[in-house]
CSV table of C-alpha atoms in Angstrom, one decimal:
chain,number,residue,atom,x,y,z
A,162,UNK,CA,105.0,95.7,139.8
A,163,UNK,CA,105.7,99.3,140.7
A,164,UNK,CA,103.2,100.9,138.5
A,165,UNK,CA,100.1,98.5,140.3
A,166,UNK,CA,97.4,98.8,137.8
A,167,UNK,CA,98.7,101.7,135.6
A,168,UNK,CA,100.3,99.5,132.9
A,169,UNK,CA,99.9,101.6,129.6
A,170,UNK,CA,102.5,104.7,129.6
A,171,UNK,CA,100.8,108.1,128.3
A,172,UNK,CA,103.4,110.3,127.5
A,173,UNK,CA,106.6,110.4,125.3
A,174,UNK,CA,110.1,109.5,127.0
A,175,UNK,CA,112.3,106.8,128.4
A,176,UNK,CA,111.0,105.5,131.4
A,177,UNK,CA,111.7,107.3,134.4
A,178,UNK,CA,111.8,106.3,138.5
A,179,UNK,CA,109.2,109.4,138.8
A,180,UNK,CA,107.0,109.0,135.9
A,181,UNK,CA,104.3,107.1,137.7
A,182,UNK,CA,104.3,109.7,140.2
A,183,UNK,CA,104.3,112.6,137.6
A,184,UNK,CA,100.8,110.4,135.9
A,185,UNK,CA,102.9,109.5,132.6
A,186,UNK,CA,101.4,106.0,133.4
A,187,UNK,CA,97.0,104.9,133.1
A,188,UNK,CA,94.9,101.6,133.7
A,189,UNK,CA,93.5,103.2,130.2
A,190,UNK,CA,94.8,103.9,126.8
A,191,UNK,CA,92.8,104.7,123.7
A,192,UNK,CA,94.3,103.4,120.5
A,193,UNK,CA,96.4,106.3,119.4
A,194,UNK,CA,98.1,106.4,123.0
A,195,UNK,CA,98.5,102.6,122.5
A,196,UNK,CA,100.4,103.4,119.3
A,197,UNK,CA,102.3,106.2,120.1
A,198,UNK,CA,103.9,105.2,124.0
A,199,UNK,CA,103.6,101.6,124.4
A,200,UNK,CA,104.0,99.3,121.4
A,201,UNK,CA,106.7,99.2,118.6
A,202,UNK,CA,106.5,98.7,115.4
A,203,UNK,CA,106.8,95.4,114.1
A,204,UNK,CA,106.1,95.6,110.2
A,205,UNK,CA,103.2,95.7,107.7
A,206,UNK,CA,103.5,92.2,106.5
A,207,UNK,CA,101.5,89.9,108.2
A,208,UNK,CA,104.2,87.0,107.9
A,209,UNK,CA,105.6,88.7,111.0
A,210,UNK,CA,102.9,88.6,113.2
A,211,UNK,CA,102.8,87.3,116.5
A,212,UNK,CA,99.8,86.3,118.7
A,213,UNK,CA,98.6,89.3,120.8
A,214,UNK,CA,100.4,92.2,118.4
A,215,UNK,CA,98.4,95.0,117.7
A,216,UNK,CA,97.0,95.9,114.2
A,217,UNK,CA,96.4,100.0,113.9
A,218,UNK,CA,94.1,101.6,111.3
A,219,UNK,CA,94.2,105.3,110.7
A,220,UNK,CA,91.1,107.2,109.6
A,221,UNK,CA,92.0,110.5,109.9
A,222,UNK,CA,88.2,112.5,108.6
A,223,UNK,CA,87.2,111.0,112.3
A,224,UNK,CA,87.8,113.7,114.6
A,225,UNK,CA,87.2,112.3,117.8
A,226,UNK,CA,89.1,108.9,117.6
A,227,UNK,CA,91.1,108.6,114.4
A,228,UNK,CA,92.7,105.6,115.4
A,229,UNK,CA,91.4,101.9,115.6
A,230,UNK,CA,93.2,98.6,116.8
A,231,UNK,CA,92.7,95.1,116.4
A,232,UNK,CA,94.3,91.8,118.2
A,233,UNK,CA,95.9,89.0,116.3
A,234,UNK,CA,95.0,85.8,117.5
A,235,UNK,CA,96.5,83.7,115.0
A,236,UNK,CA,95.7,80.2,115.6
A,237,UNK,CA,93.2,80.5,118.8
A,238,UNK,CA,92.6,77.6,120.4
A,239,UNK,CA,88.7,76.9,119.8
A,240,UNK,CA,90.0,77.4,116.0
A,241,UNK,CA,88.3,74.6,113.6
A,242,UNK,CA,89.3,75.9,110.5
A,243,UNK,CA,92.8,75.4,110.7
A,244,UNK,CA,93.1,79.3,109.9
A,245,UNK,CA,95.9,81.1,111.7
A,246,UNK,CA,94.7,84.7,111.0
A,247,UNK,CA,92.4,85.2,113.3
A,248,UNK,CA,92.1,88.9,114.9
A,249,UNK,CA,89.5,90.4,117.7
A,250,UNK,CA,88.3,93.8,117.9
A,251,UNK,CA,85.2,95.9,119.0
A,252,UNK,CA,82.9,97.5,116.6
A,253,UNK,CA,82.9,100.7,118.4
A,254,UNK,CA,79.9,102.2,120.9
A,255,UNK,CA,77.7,105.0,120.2
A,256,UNK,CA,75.3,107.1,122.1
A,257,UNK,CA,72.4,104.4,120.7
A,258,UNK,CA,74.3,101.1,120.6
A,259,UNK,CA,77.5,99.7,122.7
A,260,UNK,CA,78.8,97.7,120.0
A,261,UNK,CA,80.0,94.1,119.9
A,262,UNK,CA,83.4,92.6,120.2
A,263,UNK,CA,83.7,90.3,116.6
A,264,UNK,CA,86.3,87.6,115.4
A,265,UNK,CA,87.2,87.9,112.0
A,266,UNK,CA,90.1,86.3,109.8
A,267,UNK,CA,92.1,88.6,108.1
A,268,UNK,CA,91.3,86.9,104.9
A,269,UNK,CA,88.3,88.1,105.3
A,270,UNK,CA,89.2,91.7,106.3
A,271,UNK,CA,91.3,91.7,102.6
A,272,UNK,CA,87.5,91.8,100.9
A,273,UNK,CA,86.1,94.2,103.2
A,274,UNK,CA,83.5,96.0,101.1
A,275,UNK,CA,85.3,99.8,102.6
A,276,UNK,CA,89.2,99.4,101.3
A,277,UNK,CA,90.2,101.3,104.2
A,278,UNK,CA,89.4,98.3,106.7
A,279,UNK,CA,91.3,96.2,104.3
A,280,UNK,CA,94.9,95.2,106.3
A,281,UNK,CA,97.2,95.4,103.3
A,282,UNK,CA,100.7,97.1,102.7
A,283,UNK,CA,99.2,99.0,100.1
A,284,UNK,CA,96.4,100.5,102.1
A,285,UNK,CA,97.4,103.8,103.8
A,286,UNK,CA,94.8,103.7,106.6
A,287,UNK,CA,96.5,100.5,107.7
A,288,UNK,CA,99.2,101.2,109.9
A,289,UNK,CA,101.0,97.9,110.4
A,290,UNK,CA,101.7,95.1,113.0
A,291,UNK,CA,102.6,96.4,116.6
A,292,UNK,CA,104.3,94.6,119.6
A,293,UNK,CA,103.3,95.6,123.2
A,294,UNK,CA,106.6,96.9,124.5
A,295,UNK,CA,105.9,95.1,128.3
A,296,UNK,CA,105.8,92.1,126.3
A,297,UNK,CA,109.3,92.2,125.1
């Protein structure tokens, strides 16, 4: 692998022999960089779905990081419910608490007490289904 551990790109552009060089690529990425340079978009229905796409959320009143993302699971293995929406994502950390990492059906995300967590065409804080691009 030429870019070693620096997997997730971090600037706009086709890839170039020079790029990892010039520090386009990171071991990190934050949600919005995740979004923007190294996923495409796959759809806001969840009937298209794959396991390991990306689900973004938009909240743009937070200043700091505005953008959120989830994994779909699907059908994970240890599944006894038979369900096959599962997704994975971490609360969030704060100055007074790390958060937690939490599996959650989307089903169960569609009741979410705050619509804007809700992962439904019709919600404008949910941004769709997104495909890692080193996975195509």
């Amino acid at each position: 692998n030429p870019l070693g551990e620096k997997l997730f790109r971090t600037d706009y552009g086709a890839y170039d022999a020079g790029d990892p060089i010039a520090g386009k690529f990171s071991e990190y990425a934050d949600a919005r960089t995740l979004k923007n340079h190294n996923t495409f978009f796959v759809g806001r229905e969840r009937a298209r779905a794959e396991t390991g796409d990306l689900i973004f959320f938009q909240q743009p009143w937070v200043q700091k990081y505005p953008f959120h993302v989830m994994v779909f699971l699907g059908r994970p293995r240890d599944n006894h419910e038979g369900a096959s929406d599962w997704v994975v994502y971490h609360t969030g950390s704060s100055p007074q608490d790390k958060g937690t990492v939490k599996r959650v059906r989307l089903s169960v995300l569609d009741r979410h007490p705050d619509k804007r967590w809700r992962p439904r065409e019709g919600n404008s804080n949910f941004l769709g289904f997104f495909r890692l691009k080193i996975l195509e």
